[in-house]
Amino acid sequence: MGRVVVDVMPKPEILDPQGKAVARALPRLGFDQFVSVRQGKRFELEVEGDVTPEVLDAAQRAAETVLSNPVIEDVVRVADIEADAAATVASEGLA
Amino acid sequence: MSTATAGAQGLRVGVITFPGTLDDRDAARAVRLAGAEAVSLWHGDADLHDVDAVVLPGGFSYGDYLRAGAISRFAPVMEKVVDAAHGGLPVLGICNGFQVLTEVHLLPGSMIKNDHLSFICREQPLVVENASTAWTNEYEQGQRIVVPLKNQDGQYVADEHTLDELEGEGRVVFRYEGWNPNGSRRGIAGVTNARGNVVGLMPHPEHAVEAGFGPAADAGPRSGTDGLTFFTSVLAHLVAA
């Protein structure tokens, strides 16, 4: 079972009312080091079998046509998370 | 009521129901009060049943999941609505219906959460900025009207280029008067397409069509019927066509 992650964020020029509300709440709990917050969405798309380049391509198209609205949002990541995790483990192993 | 439009008998205005639509019955009642037949259209039925105009009512279709209007956009009936709108069919999107029309690209821009983050419900004064669309031709240019406004994601946004284009082409149909209730760019409450047959707005004209059930007006509490003119306008447009 392969899994593709799609991250969608509000465009930088669009005010993010939810992020602003979270940013205002943080200092009340003592988290006063965060000067701003932006809130986005993460989708996990599962496929039978491996995440092939064709699967990634389909996920990219789904991200741009359905999962995000280009007027207000940017697709910031479309990735095979198993491969990403493996890469992270490998790089940590090197370090 | 004696407000029915002359010659409107036999005209059929469709009202679409999506899962989570709330205001379809009020919209149908407004259509009948204006003098036409209201026809219920179902989201899963790819057929407009020969209607002469279509209303996409308010509510929370699909629970606003993903983005408001984003999933309704793919309903079988919407493909027919888009085709017919390109052919000149009058289409009105109210609140969630407006959100659906932007998601399906019949109207530009999009709606995000109100800038103050709260659901809002109030009697909202608007200025009619374009009194020549299929849905506003019986208003006066610059007329002030009052209809209810009730939403969570009502902040109209578009890039500056699009906003300039809308302003330049007279496609801003309604603007909030006085206080901007949700942070909408340039106080925009409603817009139209280039042809003027597709109109979308966040406030709810269908809740201001019958004395006793509308917003406050000069004649007394709940006496406001400013919204009825949307529905008589479209019938006048169809009769004249």
Short mmCIF file of C-alpha atoms in Angstrom, two decimals:
data_model
loop_
_atom_site.label_atom_id
_atom_site.label_comp_id
_atom_site.label_asym_id
_atom_site.label_seq_id
_atom_site.Cartn_x
_atom_site.Cartn_y
_atom_site.Cartn_z
CA MET A 1 0.00 0.00 0.00
CA GLY A 2 1.55 3.27 -1.12
CA ARG A 3 0.69 6.69 0.20
CA VAL A 4 0.99 10.12 -1.40
CA VAL A 5 0.87 13.22 0.74
CA VAL A 6 -0.49 16.48 -0.64
CA ASP A 7 0.03 19.69 1.33
CA VAL A 8 -2.05 22.75 0.50
CA MET A 9 -1.45 26.20 2.01
CA PRO A 10 -3.32 29.51 1.74
CA LYS A 11 -1.56 31.80 -0.75
CA PRO A 12 0.90 34.18 0.93
CA GLU A 13 -1.06 37.24 -0.20
CA ILE A 14 -4.34 35.85 1.18
CA LEU A 15 -4.98 36.68 4.81
CA ASP A 16 -5.34 33.46 6.78
CA PRO A 17 -8.00 34.19 9.43
CA GLN A 18 -7.63 30.76 11.07
CA GLY A 19 -3.86 31.05 11.33
CA LYS A 20 -4.23 34.51 12.84
CA ALA A 21 -6.64 33.19 15.48
CA VAL A 22 -4.22 30.39 16.39
CA ALA A 23 -1.34 32.90 16.57
CA ARG A 24 -3.33 35.00 19.03
CA ALA A 25 -4.10 31.96 21.22
CA LEU A 26 -0.51 30.69 21.51
CA PRO A 27 0.88 33.42 23.84
CA ARG A 28 -1.97 32.77 26.27
CA LEU A 29 -0.45 29.32 26.85
CA GLY A 30 3.05 30.71 27.20
CA PHE A 31 4.15 30.11 23.60
CA ASP A 32 5.31 33.66 22.97
CA GLN A 33 8.13 32.91 20.54
CA PHE A 34 5.87 32.36 17.47
CA VAL A 35 5.28 35.61 15.61
CA SER A 36 2.85 34.24 13.04
CA VAL A 37 0.93 31.08 12.13
CA ARG A 38 -0.49 29.92 8.82
CA GLN A 39 -2.85 26.96 8.71
CA GLY A 40 -3.04 24.63 5.72
CA LYS A 41 -4.35 21.17 4.83
CA ARG A 42 -2.68 17.78 4.47
CA PHE A 43 -4.24 15.03 2.34
CA GLU A 44 -3.06 11.40 2.37
CA LEU A 45 -3.97 9.53 -0.82
CA GLU A 46 -3.58 5.74 -0.63
CA VAL A 47 -3.04 3.46 -3.61
CA GLU A 48 -2.85 -0.31 -4.01
CA GLY A 49 0.78 -1.13 -4.73
CA ASP A 50 3.67 1.26 -5.10
CA VAL A 51 3.71 4.97 -5.70
CA THR A 52 4.83 5.10 -9.31
CA PRO A 53 5.61 8.27 -11.28
CA GLU A 54 2.16 7.87 -12.89
CA VAL A 55 0.53 7.83 -9.44
CA LEU A 56 2.46 10.94 -8.43
CA ASP A 57 1.43 12.64 -11.65
CA ALA A 58 -2.24 11.80 -11.04
CA ALA A 59 -1.94 13.08 -7.46
CA GLN A 60 -0.42 16.33 -8.74
CA ARG A 61 -3.36 16.81 -11.13
CA ALA A 62 -5.90 15.95 -8.39
CA ALA A 63 -4.14 18.42 -6.09
CA GLU A 64 -4.40 21.22 -8.63
CA THR A 65 -7.98 20.57 -9.78
CA VAL A 66 -9.86 19.31 -6.72
CA LEU A 67 -7.81 19.42 -3.52
CA SER A 68 -6.90 23.08 -3.89
CA ASN A 69 -8.50 26.22 -5.30
CA PRO A 70 -5.79 28.18 -7.15
CA VAL A 71 -7.54 31.48 -6.39
CA ILE A 72 -6.81 31.14 -2.67
CA GLU A 73 -4.40 28.22 -2.21
CA ASP A 74 -1.05 26.81 -3.38
CA VAL A 75 -0.13 23.12 -3.62
CA VAL A 76 3.20 23.12 -1.73
CA ARG A 77 4.00 19.40 -1.73
CA VAL A 78 3.02 16.21 -3.55
CA ALA A 79 5.22 13.38 -2.31
CA ASP A 80 5.51 9.64 -1.67
CA ILE A 81 5.81 9.71 2.12
CA GLU A 82 7.32 6.22 2.44
CA ALA A 83 10.12 7.25 0.10
CA ASP A 84 10.53 10.53 2.01
CA ALA A 85 10.73 8.66 5.31
CA ALA A 86 13.27 6.22 3.89
CA ALA A 87 15.36 9.14 2.62
CA THR A 88 15.24 10.76 6.04
CA VAL A 89 16.34 7.55 7.78
CA ALA A 90 19.14 7.16 5.25
CA SER A 91 20.38 10.72 5.75
CA GLU A 92 20.20 10.35 9.54
CA GLY A 93 22.14 7.10 9.23
CA LEU A 94 24.88 8.97 7.39
CA ALA A 95 25.05 11.68 10.04
CA MET B 1 -49.71 38.98 -3.17
CA SER B 2 -50.13 41.11 -6.26
CA THR B 3 -46.44 41.30 -7.13
CA ALA B 4 -46.50 38.62 -9.81
CA THR B 5 -44.81 39.61 -13.05
CA ALA B 6 -47.16 40.00 -16.02
CA GLY B 7 -46.58 37.30 -18.62
CA ALA B 8 -44.62 35.15 -16.19
CA GLN B 9 -47.27 32.40 -16.05
CA GLY B 10 -45.78 29.17 -17.31
CA LEU B 11 -42.18 30.20 -16.67
CA ARG B 12 -40.26 27.57 -14.73
CA VAL B 13 -37.41 28.37 -12.34
CA GLY B 14 -35.36 25.43 -11.06
CA VAL B 15 -34.05 25.31 -7.50
CA ILE B 16 -31.20 22.85 -6.90
CA THR B 17 -30.96 20.76 -3.74
CA PHE B 18 -27.53 19.42 -2.78
CA PRO B 19 -26.91 17.30 0.34
CA GLY B 20 -26.76 19.99 3.04
CA THR B 21 -28.67 22.70 1.17
CA LEU B 22 -30.85 24.64 3.63
CA ASP B 23 -32.66 27.40 1.77
CA ASP B 24 -34.16 25.56 -1.21
CA ARG B 25 -37.72 25.80 0.13
CA ASP B 26 -37.43 29.55 0.73
CA ALA B 27 -35.97 30.03 -2.75
CA ALA B 28 -38.85 28.02 -4.28
CA ARG B 29 -41.35 30.10 -2.33
CA ALA B 30 -39.72 33.31 -3.61
CA VAL B 31 -40.05 32.00 -7.18
CA ARG B 32 -43.76 31.29 -6.65
CA LEU B 33 -44.38 34.69 -5.02
CA ALA B 34 -42.83 36.32 -8.08
CA GLY B 35 -45.34 34.49 -10.26
CA ALA B 36 -43.47 31.53 -11.76
CA GLU B 37 -43.45 27.80 -11.17
CA ALA B 38 -40.68 26.49 -8.91
CA VAL B 39 -39.13 23.22 -10.09
CA SER B 40 -37.06 21.11 -7.69
CA LEU B 41 -33.79 19.96 -9.22
CA TRP B 42 -31.74 17.19 -7.58
CA HIS B 43 -27.93 17.35 -7.48
CA GLY B 44 -27.57 13.76 -8.69
CA ASP B 45 -29.91 14.19 -11.65
CA ALA B 46 -28.08 15.38 -14.78
CA ASP B 47 -31.22 17.04 -16.16
CA LEU B 48 -32.50 20.63 -15.88
CA HIS B 49 -36.08 19.55 -16.75
CA ASP B 50 -36.55 22.40 -19.27
CA VAL B 51 -36.40 25.19 -16.69
CA ASP B 52 -36.01 28.80 -17.82
CA ALA B 53 -33.65 29.80 -15.00
CA VAL B 54 -31.83 28.15 -12.09
CA VAL B 55 -31.25 29.12 -8.45
CA LEU B 56 -28.44 27.56 -6.40
CA PRO B 57 -29.62 28.20 -2.84
CA GLY B 58 -27.70 28.63 0.40
CA GLY B 59 -26.75 26.14 3.04
CA PHE B 60 -23.75 23.95 3.79
CA SER B 61 -23.60 21.50 0.91
CA TYR B 62 -21.41 18.52 1.83
CA GLY B 63 -20.82 20.20 5.21
CA ASP B 64 -18.45 22.70 3.56
CA TYR B 65 -15.93 19.82 3.50
CA LEU B 66 -12.74 20.48 1.52
CA ARG B 67 -13.86 24.06 0.72
CA ALA B 68 -17.35 25.58 0.67
CA GLY B 69 -18.97 24.53 -2.60
CA ALA B 70 -15.96 22.48 -3.74
CA ILE B 71 -17.64 19.07 -3.79
CA SER B 72 -21.06 20.25 -5.05
CA ARG B 73 -19.25 21.61 -8.07
CA PHE B 74 -18.84 18.02 -9.31
CA ALA B 75 -22.53 17.06 -8.91
CA PRO B 76 -24.05 15.67 -12.14
CA VAL B 77 -26.56 18.54 -12.35
CA MET B 78 -23.74 21.13 -12.36
CA GLU B 79 -22.39 19.99 -15.71
CA LYS B 80 -25.80 20.86 -17.21
CA VAL B 81 -25.91 24.16 -15.32
CA VAL B 82 -22.49 25.17 -16.67
CA ASP B 83 -23.43 24.30 -20.28
CA ALA B 84 -26.76 26.12 -20.02
CA ALA B 85 -25.17 29.17 -18.34
CA HIS B 86 -22.72 29.48 -21.23
CA GLY B 87 -25.77 29.45 -23.50
CA GLY B 88 -27.36 32.35 -21.59
CA LEU B 89 -29.57 30.58 -19.02
CA PRO B 90 -30.07 32.91 -16.01
CA VAL B 91 -28.33 31.38 -12.96
CA LEU B 92 -28.40 32.84 -9.44
CA GLY B 93 -26.11 31.59 -6.67
CA ILE B 94 -27.00 32.64 -3.14
CA CYS B 95 -24.42 32.23 -0.34
CA ASN B 96 -23.31 28.59 -0.64
CA GLY B 97 -24.70 28.71 -4.19
CA PHE B 98 -22.33 31.64 -4.91
CA GLN B 99 -19.46 29.55 -3.50
CA VAL B 100 -20.41 26.71 -5.85
CA LEU B 101 -20.47 29.11 -8.84
CA THR B 102 -16.93 30.32 -8.06
CA GLU B 103 -15.65 26.76 -7.58
CA VAL B 104 -17.11 25.75 -10.96
CA HIS B 105 -15.55 28.88 -12.55
CA LEU B 106 -18.80 30.48 -13.73
CA LEU B 107 -17.86 33.46 -11.54
CA PRO B 108 -14.38 34.76 -10.60
CA GLY B 109 -12.85 34.91 -7.14
CA SER B 110 -13.50 32.80 -4.07
CA MET B 111 -14.76 33.04 -0.51
CA ILE B 112 -12.66 32.46 2.62
CA LYS B 113 -13.57 32.57 6.31
CA ASN B 114 -14.97 35.89 7.59
CA ASP B 115 -12.10 38.12 8.75
CA HIS B 116 -13.51 38.19 12.32
CA LEU B 117 -13.81 34.36 12.29
CA SER B 118 -17.41 34.34 13.55
CA PHE B 119 -20.60 33.20 11.91
CA ILE B 120 -22.60 36.34 11.17
CA CYS B 121 -26.36 36.83 10.87
CA ARG B 122 -27.75 40.32 10.35
CA GLU B 123 -30.03 42.49 8.28
CA GLN B 124 -27.57 43.77 5.69
CA PRO B 125 -27.85 46.99 3.69
CA LEU B 126 -26.49 46.67 0.14
CA VAL B 127 -26.03 49.06 -2.75
CA VAL B 128 -27.13 47.84 -6.19
CA GLU B 129 -24.09 48.61 -8.38
CA ASN B 130 -25.37 46.98 -11.58
CA ALA B 131 -29.11 47.12 -12.33
CA SER B 132 -28.87 45.57 -15.78
CA THR B 133 -28.22 41.87 -15.06
CA ALA B 134 -30.82 39.15 -15.59
CA TRP B 135 -31.44 39.14 -11.83
CA THR B 136 -31.31 42.88 -11.01
CA ASN B 137 -32.98 44.70 -13.92
CA GLU B 138 -35.96 45.84 -11.86
CA TYR B 139 -33.77 47.63 -9.29
CA GLU B 140 -32.57 51.20 -9.75
CA GLN B 141 -28.85 51.75 -10.25
CA GLY B 142 -27.47 52.82 -6.84
CA GLN B 143 -30.59 51.66 -4.96
CA ARG B 144 -30.13 50.74 -1.31
CA ILE B 145 -31.76 47.44 -0.31
CA VAL B 146 -31.80 45.40 2.90
CA VAL B 147 -31.73 41.58 2.93
CA PRO B 148 -30.47 39.06 5.51
CA LEU B 149 -26.81 38.01 5.54
CA LYS B 150 -25.78 34.78 7.32
CA ASN B 151 -22.50 33.00 6.74
CA GLN B 152 -19.20 31.69 8.01
CA ASP B 153 -17.10 31.83 4.84
CA GLY B 154 -18.28 35.10 3.32
CA GLN B 155 -15.07 37.01 2.71
CA TYR B 156 -14.87 37.59 -1.05
CA VAL B 157 -11.31 37.46 -2.37
CA ALA B 158 -9.72 37.72 -5.81
CA ASP B 159 -6.40 39.05 -7.06
CA GLU B 160 -6.07 42.78 -7.72
CA HIS B 161 -6.10 42.31 -11.50
CA THR B 162 -9.41 40.42 -11.34
CA LEU B 163 -10.89 43.00 -8.98
CA ASP B 164 -9.86 45.86 -11.30
CA GLU B 165 -11.38 44.00 -14.24
CA LEU B 166 -14.67 43.40 -12.36
CA GLU B 167 -14.85 47.08 -11.37
CA GLY B 168 -13.92 48.25 -14.87
CA GLU B 169 -16.55 46.11 -16.56
CA GLY B 170 -19.33 46.96 -14.08
CA ARG B 171 -19.46 43.38 -12.91
CA VAL B 172 -19.66 44.23 -9.20
CA VAL B 173 -23.42 43.84 -8.76
CA PHE B 174 -23.76 44.50 -5.01
CA ARG B 175 -21.55 46.16 -2.43
CA TYR B 176 -21.97 46.13 1.36
CA GLU B 177 -23.12 49.52 2.55
CA GLY B 178 -21.46 51.08 5.59
CA TRP B 179 -19.68 48.42 7.63
CA ASN B 180 -17.99 45.60 5.70
CA PRO B 181 -19.38 42.54 7.55
CA ASN B 182 -16.77 39.94 6.56
CA GLY B 183 -13.67 41.67 5.19
CA SER B 184 -14.63 41.16 1.53
CA ARG B 185 -12.25 42.83 -0.93
CA ARG B 186 -13.55 46.28 -1.88
CA GLY B 187 -16.77 45.55 0.02
CA ILE B 188 -18.01 43.26 -2.74
CA ALA B 189 -21.20 41.34 -1.86
CA GLY B 190 -22.08 40.02 -5.33
CA VAL B 191 -20.69 39.77 -8.87
CA THR B 192 -21.82 38.75 -12.35
CA ASN B 193 -20.26 37.17 -15.44
CA ALA B 194 -19.51 39.21 -18.56
CA ARG B 195 -22.87 38.37 -20.13
CA GLY B 196 -24.88 39.31 -17.02
CA ASN B 197 -26.91 36.09 -16.86
CA VAL B 198 -24.97 34.52 -13.95
CA VAL B 199 -25.10 36.38 -10.62
CA GLY B 200 -23.76 35.30 -7.24
CA LEU B 201 -23.97 37.00 -3.87
CA MET B 202 -23.46 36.13 -0.21
CA PRO B 203 -26.61 37.82 1.25
CA HIS B 204 -30.00 36.12 1.02
CA PRO B 205 -32.67 37.84 -1.11
CA GLU B 206 -34.97 34.79 -0.78
CA HIS B 207 -35.43 35.59 2.93
CA ALA B 208 -36.84 39.05 2.13
CA VAL B 209 -39.77 38.34 -0.18
CA GLU B 210 -42.88 38.38 2.01
CA ALA B 211 -44.17 40.94 4.52
CA GLY B 212 -44.18 39.43 8.02
CA PHE B 213 -41.08 37.30 7.42
CA GLY B 214 -38.44 39.73 6.14
CA PRO B 215 -36.04 42.24 7.66
CA ALA B 216 -37.18 45.50 9.26
CA ALA B 217 -38.25 48.23 6.83
CA ASP B 218 -40.05 51.58 6.85
CA ALA B 219 -43.44 49.84 7.02
CA GLY B 220 -42.42 48.14 10.29
CA PRO B 221 -40.61 45.14 11.73
CA ARG B 222 -40.20 42.17 9.34
CA SER B 223 -41.96 44.07 6.54
CA GLY B 224 -38.96 44.19 4.16
CA THR B 225 -39.43 42.52 0.76
CA ASP B 226 -36.44 43.99 -1.11
CA GLY B 227 -35.29 40.53 -2.17
CA LEU B 228 -38.39 39.77 -4.25
CA THR B 229 -37.08 42.02 -7.02
CA PHE B 230 -34.39 39.40 -7.85
CA PHE B 231 -37.12 36.99 -8.79
CA THR B 232 -39.37 39.46 -10.61
CA SER B 233 -36.28 40.74 -12.46
CA VAL B 234 -35.44 37.32 -13.88
CA LEU B 235 -39.04 36.81 -14.95
CA ALA B 236 -39.07 40.24 -16.64
CA HIS B 237 -35.79 39.29 -18.34
CA LEU B 238 -37.31 36.03 -19.58
CA VAL B 239 -40.54 37.66 -20.73
CA ALA B 240 -38.56 40.30 -22.65
CA ALA B 241 -36.25 37.69 -24.21
#
